[in-house]
Coordinates of N, CA and C in Angstrom, one line a residue:
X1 N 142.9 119.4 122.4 CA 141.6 119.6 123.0 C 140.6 120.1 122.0
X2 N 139.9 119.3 122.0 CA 138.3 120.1 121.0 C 138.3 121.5 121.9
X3 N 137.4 121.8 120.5 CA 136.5 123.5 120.4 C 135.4 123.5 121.9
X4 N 134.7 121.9 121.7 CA 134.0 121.9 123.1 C 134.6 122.3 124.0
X5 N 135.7 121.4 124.6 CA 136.0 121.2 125.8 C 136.8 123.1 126.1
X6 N 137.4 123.5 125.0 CA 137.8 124.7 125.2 C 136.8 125.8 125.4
X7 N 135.7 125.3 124.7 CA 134.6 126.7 125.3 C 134.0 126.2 126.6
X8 N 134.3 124.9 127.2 CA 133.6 124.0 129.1 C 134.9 125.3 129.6
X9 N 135.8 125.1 129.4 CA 137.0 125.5 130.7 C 137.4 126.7 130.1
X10 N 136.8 127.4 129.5 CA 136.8 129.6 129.4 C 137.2 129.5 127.8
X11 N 137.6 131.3 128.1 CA 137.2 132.1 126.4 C 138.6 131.6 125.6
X12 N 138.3 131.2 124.4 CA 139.9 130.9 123.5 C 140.9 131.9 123.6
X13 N 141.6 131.0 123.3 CA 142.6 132.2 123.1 C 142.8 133.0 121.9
X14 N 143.2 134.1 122.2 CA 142.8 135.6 120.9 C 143.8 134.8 119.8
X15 N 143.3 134.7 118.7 CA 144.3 134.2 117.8 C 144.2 135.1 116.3
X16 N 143.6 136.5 116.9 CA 143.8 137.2 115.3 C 142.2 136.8 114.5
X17 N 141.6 135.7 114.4 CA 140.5 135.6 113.8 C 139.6 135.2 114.6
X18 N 138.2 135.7 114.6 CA 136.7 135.5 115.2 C 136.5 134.1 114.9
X19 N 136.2 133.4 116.0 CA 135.9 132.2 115.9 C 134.6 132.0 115.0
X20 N 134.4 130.8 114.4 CA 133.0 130.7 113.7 C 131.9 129.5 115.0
X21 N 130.9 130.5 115.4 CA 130.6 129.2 116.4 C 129.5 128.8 115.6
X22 N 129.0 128.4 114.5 CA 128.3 127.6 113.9 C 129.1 126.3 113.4
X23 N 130.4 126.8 112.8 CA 131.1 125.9 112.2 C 131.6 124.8 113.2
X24 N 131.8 125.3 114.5 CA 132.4 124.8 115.9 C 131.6 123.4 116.6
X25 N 130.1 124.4 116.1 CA 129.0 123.7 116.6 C 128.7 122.3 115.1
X26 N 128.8 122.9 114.3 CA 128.5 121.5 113.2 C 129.8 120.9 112.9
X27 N 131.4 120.8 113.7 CA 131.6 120.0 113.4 C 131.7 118.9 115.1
X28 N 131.3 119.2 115.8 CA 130.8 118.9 117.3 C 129.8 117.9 117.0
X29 N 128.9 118.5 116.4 CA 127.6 117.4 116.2 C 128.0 116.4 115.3
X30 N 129.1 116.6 114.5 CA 129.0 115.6 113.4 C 129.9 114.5 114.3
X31 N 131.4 114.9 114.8 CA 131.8 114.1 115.5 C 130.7 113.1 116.8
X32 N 129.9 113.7 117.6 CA 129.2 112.9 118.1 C 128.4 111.9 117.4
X33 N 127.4 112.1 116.2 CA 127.1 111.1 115.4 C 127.5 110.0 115.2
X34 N 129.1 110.6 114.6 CA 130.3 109.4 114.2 C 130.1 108.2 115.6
X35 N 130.7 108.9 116.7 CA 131.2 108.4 117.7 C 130.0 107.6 117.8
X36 N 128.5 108.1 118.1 CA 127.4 107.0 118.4 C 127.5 106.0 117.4
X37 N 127.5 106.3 116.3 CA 127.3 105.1 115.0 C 128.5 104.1 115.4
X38 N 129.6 104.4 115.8 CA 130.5 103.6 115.9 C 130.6 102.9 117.5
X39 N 130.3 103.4 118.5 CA 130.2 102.5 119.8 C 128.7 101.8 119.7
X40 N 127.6 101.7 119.3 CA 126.7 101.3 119.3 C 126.9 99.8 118.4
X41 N 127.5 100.4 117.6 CA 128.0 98.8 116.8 C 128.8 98.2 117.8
X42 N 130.0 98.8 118.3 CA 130.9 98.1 118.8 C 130.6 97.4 120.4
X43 N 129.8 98.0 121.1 CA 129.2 97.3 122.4 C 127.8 97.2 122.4
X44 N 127.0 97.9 121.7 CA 125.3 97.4 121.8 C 124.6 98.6 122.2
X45 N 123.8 98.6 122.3 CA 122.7 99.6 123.2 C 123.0 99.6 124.0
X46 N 122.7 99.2 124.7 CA 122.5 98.4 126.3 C 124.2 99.4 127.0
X47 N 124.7 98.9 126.6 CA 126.4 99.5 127.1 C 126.6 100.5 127.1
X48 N 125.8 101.1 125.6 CA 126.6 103.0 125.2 C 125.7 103.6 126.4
X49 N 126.6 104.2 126.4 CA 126.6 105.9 127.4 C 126.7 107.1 126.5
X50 N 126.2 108.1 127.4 CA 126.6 109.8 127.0 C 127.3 109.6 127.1
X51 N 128.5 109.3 128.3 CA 129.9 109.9 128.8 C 130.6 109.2 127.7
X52 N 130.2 108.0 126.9 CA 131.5 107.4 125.9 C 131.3 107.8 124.7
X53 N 130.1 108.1 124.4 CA 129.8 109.2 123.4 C 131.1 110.3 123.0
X54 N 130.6 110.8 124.7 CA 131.5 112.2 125.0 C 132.9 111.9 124.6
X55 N 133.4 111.0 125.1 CA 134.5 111.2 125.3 C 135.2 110.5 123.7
X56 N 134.7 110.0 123.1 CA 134.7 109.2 121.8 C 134.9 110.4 120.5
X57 N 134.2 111.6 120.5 CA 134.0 112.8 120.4 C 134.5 114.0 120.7
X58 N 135.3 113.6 121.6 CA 136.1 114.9 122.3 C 135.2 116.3 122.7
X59 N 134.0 116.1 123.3 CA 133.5 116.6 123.8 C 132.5 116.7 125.4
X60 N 132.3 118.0 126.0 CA 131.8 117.6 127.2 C 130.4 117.0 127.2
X61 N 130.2 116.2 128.2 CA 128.8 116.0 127.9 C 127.6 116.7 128.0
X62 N 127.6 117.7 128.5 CA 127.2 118.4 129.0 C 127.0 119.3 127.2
X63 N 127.5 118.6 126.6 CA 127.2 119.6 125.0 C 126.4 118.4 124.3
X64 N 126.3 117.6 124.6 CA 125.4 116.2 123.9 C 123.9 116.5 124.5
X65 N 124.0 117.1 126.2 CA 122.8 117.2 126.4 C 122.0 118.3 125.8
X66 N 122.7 119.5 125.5 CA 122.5 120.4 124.7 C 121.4 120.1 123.5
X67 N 121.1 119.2 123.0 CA 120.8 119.1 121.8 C 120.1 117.6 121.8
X68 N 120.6 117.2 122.3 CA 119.6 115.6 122.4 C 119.4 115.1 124.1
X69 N 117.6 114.5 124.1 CA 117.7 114.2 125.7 C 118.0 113.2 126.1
X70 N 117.8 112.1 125.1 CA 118.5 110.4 125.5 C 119.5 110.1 125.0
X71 N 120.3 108.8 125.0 CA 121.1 108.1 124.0 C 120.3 107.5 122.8
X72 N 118.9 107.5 123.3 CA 118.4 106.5 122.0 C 118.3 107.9 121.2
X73 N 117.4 109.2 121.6 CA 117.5 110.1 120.6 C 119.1 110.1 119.7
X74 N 120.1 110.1 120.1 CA 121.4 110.4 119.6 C 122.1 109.2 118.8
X75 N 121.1 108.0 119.1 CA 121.1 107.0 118.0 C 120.2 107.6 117.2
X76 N 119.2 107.6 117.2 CA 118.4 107.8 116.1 C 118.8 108.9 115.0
X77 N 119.5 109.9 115.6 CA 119.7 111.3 114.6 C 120.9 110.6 114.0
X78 N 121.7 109.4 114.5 CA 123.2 109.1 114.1 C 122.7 108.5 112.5
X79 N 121.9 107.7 113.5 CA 121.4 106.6 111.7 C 120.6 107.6 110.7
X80 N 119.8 108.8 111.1 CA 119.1 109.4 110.2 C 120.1 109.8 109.4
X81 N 121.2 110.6 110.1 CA 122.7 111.4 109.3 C 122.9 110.3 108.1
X82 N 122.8 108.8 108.4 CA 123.2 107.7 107.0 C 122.4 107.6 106.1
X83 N 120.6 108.1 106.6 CA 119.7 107.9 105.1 C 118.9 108.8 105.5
X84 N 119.4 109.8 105.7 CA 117.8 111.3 105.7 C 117.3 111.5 104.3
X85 N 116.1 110.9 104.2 CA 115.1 110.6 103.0 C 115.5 112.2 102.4
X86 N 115.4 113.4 103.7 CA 115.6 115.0 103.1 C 113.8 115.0 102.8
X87 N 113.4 116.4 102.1 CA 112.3 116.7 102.0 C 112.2 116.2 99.8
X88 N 110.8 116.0 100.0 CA 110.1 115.8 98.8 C 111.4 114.8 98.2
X89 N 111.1 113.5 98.7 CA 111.6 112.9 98.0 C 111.0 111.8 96.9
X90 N 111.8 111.9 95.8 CA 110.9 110.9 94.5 C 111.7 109.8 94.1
X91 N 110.6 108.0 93.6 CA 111.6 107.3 93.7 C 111.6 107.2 91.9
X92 N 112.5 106.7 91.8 CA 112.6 106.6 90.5 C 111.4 105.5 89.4
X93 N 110.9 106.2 88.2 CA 109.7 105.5 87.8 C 109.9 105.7 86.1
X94 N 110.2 104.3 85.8 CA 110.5 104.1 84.3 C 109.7 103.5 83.8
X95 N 108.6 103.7 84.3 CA 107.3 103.0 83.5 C 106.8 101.8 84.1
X96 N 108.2 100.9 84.2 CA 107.5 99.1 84.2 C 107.7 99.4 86.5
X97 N 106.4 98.7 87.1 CA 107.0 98.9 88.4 C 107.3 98.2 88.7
X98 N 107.9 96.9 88.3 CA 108.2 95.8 89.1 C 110.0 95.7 89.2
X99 N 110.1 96.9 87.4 CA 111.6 96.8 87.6 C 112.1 97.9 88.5
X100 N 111.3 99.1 89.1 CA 111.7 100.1 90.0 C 111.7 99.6 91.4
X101 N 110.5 98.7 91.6 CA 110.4 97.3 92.7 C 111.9 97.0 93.0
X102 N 111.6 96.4 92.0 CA 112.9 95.8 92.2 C 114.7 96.1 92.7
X103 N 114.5 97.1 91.8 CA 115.8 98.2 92.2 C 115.4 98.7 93.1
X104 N 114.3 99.2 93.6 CA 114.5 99.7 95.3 C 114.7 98.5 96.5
X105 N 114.1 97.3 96.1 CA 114.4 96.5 97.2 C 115.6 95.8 97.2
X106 N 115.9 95.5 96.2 CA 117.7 95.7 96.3 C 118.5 96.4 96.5
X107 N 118.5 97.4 96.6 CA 119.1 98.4 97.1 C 118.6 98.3 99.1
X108 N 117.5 97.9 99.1 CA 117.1 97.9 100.8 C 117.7 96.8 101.7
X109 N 117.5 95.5 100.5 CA 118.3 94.6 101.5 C 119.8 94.7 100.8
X110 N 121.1 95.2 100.6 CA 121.9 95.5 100.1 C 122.3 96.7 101.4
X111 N 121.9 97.6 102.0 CA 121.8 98.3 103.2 C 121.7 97.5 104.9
X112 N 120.6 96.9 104.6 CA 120.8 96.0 105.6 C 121.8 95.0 105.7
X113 N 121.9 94.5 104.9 CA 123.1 94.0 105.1 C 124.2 94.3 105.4
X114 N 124.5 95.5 105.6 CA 125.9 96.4 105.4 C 126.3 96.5 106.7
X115 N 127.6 96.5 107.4 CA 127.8 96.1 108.3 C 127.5 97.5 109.1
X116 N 128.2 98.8 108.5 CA 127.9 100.3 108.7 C 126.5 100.1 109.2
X117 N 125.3 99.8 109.1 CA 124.2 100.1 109.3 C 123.5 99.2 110.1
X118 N 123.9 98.2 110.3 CA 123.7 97.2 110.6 C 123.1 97.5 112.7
X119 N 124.4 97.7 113.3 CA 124.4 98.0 114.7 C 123.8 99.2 114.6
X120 N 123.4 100.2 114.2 CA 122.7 101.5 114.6 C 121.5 101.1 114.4
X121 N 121.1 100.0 113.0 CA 119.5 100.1 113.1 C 119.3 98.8 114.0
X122 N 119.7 98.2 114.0 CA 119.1 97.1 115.2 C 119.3 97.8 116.6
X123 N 119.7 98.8 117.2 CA 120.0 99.1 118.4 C 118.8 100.7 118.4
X124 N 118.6 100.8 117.1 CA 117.6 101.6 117.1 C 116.2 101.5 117.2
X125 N 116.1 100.0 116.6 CA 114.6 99.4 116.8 C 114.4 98.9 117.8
X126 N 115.5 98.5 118.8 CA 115.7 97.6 119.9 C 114.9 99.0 121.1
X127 N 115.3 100.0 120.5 CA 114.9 101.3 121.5 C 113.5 101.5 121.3
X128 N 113.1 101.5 119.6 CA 111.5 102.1 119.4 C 110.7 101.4 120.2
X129 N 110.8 100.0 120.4 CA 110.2 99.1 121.1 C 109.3 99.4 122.7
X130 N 110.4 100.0 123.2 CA 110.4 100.7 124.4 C 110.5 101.9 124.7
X131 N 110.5 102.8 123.9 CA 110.5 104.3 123.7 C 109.1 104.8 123.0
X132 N 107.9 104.9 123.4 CA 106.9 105.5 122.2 C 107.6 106.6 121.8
X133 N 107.8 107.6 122.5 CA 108.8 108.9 121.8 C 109.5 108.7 121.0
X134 N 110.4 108.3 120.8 CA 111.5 107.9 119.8 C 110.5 107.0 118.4
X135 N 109.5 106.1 119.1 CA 109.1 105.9 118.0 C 108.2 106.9 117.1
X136 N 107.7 107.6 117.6 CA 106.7 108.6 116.6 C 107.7 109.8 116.1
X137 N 109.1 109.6 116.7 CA 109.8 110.5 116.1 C 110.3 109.9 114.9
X138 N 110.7 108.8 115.2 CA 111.5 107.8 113.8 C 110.2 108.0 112.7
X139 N 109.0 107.3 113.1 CA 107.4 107.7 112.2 C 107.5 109.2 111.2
X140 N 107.7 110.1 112.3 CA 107.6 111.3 111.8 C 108.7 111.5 110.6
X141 N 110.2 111.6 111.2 CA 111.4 112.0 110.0 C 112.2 111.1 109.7
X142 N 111.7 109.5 109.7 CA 112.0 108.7 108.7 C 111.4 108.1 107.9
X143 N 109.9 107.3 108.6 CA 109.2 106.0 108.2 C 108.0 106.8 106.9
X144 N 107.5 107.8 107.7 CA 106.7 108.5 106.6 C 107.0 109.1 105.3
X145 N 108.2 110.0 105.4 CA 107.9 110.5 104.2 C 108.5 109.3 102.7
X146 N 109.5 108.8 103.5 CA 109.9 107.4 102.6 C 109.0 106.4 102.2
X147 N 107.8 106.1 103.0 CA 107.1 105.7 102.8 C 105.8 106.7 101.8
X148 N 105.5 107.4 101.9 CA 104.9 108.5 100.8 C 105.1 108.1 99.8
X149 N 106.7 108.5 99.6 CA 107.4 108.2 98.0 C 106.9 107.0 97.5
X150 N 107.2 106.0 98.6 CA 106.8 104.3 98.3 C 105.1 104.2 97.5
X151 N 104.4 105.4 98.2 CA 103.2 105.0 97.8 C 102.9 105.9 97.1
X152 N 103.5 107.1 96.5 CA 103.4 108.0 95.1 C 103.9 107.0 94.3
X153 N 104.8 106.1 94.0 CA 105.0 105.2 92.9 C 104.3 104.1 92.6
X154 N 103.9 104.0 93.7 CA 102.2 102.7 93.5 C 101.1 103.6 92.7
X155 N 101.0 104.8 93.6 CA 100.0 105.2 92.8 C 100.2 105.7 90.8
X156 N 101.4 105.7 91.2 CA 101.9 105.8 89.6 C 101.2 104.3 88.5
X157 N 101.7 103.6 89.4 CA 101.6 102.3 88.8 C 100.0 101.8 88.6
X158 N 99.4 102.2 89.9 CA 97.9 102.1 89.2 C 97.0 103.3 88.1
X159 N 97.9 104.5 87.9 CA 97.1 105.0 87.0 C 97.8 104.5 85.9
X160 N 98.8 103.8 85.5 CA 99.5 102.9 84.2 C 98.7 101.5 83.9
X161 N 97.9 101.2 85.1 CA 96.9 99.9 85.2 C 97.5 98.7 85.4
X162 N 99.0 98.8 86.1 CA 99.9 97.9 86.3 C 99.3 97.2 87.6
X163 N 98.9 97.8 88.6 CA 98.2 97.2 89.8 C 96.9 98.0 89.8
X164 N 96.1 97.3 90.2 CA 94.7 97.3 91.0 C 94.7 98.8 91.7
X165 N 93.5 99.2 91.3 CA 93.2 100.8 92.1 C 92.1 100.5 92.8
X166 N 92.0 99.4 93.6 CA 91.1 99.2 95.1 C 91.9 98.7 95.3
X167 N 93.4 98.9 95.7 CA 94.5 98.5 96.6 C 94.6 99.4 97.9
X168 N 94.8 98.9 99.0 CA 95.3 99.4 99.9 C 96.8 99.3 100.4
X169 N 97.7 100.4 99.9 CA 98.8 101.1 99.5 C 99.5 101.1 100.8
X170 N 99.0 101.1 102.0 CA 100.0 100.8 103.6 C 99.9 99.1 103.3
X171 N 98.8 98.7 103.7 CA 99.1 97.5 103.7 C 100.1 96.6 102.2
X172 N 100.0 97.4 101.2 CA 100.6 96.4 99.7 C 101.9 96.9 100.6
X173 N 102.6 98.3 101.1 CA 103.8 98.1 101.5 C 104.5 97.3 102.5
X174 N 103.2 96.9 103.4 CA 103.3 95.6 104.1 C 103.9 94.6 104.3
X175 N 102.8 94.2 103.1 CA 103.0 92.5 102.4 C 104.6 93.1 101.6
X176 N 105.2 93.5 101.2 CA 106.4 94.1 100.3 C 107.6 93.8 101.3
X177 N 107.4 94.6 103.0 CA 108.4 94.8 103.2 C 108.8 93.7 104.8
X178 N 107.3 93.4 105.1 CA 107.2 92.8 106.3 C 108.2 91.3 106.4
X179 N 108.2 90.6 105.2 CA 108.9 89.7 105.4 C 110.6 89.4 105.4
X180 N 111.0 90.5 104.6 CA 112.4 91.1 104.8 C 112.8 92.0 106.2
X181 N 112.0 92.7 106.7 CA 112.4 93.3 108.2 C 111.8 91.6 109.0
X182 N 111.1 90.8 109.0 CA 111.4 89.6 109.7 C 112.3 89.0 109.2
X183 N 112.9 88.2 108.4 CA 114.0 87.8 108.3 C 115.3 88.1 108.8
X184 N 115.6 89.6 108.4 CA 116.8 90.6 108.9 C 116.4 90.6 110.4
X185 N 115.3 90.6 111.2 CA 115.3 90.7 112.8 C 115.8 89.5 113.3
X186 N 115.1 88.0 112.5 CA 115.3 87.0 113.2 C 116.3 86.5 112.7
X187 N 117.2 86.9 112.0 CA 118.5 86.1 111.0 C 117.9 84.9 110.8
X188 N 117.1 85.0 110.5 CA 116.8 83.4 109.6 C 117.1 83.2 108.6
X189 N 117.2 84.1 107.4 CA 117.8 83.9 106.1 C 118.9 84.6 105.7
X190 N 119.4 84.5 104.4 CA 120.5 85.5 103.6 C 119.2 86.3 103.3
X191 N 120.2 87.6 103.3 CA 119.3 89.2 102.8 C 120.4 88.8 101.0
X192 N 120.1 88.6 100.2 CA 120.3 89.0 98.8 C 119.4 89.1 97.4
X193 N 119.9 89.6 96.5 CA 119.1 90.4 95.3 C 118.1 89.5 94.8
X194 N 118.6 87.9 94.6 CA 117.5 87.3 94.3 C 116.1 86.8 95.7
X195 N 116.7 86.7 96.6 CA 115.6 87.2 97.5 C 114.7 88.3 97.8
X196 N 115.3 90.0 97.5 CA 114.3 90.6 96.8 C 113.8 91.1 96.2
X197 N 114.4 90.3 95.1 CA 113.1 89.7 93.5 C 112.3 88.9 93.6
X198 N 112.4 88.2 94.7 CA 111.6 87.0 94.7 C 110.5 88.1 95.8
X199 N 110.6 88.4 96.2 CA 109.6 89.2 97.3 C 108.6 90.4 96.6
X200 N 109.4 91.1 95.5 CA 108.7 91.6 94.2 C 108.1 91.0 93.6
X201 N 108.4 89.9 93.1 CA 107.4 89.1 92.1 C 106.1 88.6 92.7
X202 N 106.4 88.1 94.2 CA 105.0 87.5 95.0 C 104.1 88.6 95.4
X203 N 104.8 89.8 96.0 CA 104.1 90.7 96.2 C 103.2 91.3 95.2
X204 N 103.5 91.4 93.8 CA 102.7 91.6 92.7 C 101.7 91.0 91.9
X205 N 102.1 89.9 92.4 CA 100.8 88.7 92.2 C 99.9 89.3 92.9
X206 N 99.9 89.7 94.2 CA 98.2 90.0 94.4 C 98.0 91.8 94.5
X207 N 98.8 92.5 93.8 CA 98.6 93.8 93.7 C 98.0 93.9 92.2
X208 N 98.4 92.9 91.4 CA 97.7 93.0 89.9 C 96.0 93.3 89.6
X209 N 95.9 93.6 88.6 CA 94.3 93.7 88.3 C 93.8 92.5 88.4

C-alpha cells in the first residue's frame, strides 16, 4: 500500500521514526507524473482519467486533486517534469550563430522525435487548443522563458553583426520553428539533423544584414 492510500484509511503505524511528510508528498507527485507520462502515451488524451492516473500511482484520487484541477493540468506538469527550462536559462553562444542554431535545433527535432516525449506533447497540445488556461499556463512556464533565451542569443548575434538589428526576434523565431512543429503535427516528413540544418541555413538567409 502507498504512503497515500495509508494516510486516505488513518494514522500509520508507530514504527519508532517520524514520518517525513514532504518526502511522502514528493515522492506521490513524482509517481503520478510517471504514471501520466506513461498512460497518456499508452491510450491518448481522450481515454486518461484521474482514477487511472490514481491507480497507476498508487494513490487516492482524491490526492491528484489536491494539487492539480484537470488531467490536462497533470499532463502538462508531467511533460514540464521532462524539460523545465528552470529559471534564467542561457543557450549556449560560441560566437558563430548558425553553429549554436544548429545545435539547438538538432537537439529539438532529436526530442521530438523521441518516443518518451512524443505522446505527452501531442496530447498536450491537443489540450492547449481547447483549454485557454492551460494554454497561458504552458505560455507562462514553458514557451516564454525558453523562448527569451532563444531571443537573448539573437540578440547576441546582432550585436556580432551576424544578423540584421531591424529584425523582429518573435517572428525570426517563427520563420525558425513554425515549419518543424508543422511537419511533426502533420507527420509529413522525417524530423532529422540534416532537416534542421536545412531549416537554419534558410532561416538565416533572411535574418542576415
Amino acid at each position: 500500500m502507498s504512503p497515500d492510500r495509508a494516510a486516505d484509511t488513518g494514522p500509520p503505524a508507530r514504527t519508532g521514526t517520524k514520518p517525513n511528510p514532504s518526502r511522502r508528498s514528493e515522492q506521490s507527485r513524482h509517481a503520478i507524473l510517471t504514471a501520466a507520462r506513461e498512460l497518456v502515451s499508452e491510450v491518448g488524451f481522450a481515454k486518461l482519467t484521474i482514477e487511472a492516473i490514481a491507480a497507476r500511482a498508487g494513490v487516492g484520487k482524491q490526492t491528484i486533486y489536491r494539487w492539480w484541477a484537470s488531467k490536462g493540468e497533470v499532463v502538462f506538469e508531467a511533460f514540464l517534469a521532462l524539460s523545465d527550462p528552470g529559471e534564467g536559462i542561457v543557450l549556449p553562444d560560441t560566437g558563430d550563430v548558425e553553429t549554436d542554431l544548429k545545435s539547438l535545433m538538432r537537439e529539438t527535432v532529436a526530442e521530438f522525435a523521441d518516443p518518451a516525449f512524443e505522446g505527452p506533447i501531442r496530447a498536450l497540445n491537443s489540450e492547449i487548443i481547447n483549454d485557454p488556461k492551460l494554454a497561458a499556463l504552458y505560455h507562462e512556464k514553458m514557451a516564454a522563458p525558453v523562448d527569451e533565451a532563444k531571443k537573448e542569443r539573437l540578440r547576441s548575434a546582432q550585436r556580432a553583426g551576424q544578423i540584421a538589428h531591424d529584425i523582429d526576434l518573435d517572428l525570426a523565431l517563427e520563420l525558425l520553428y513554425a515549419p518543424l512543429y508543422q511537419r511533426w503535427l502533420l507527420r509529413s516528413g522525417p524530423l532529422t539533423p540534416e532537416y534542421a540544418d536545412s531549416l537554419v541555413g534558410l532561416t538565416l538567409k533572411a535574418l542576415r544584414p
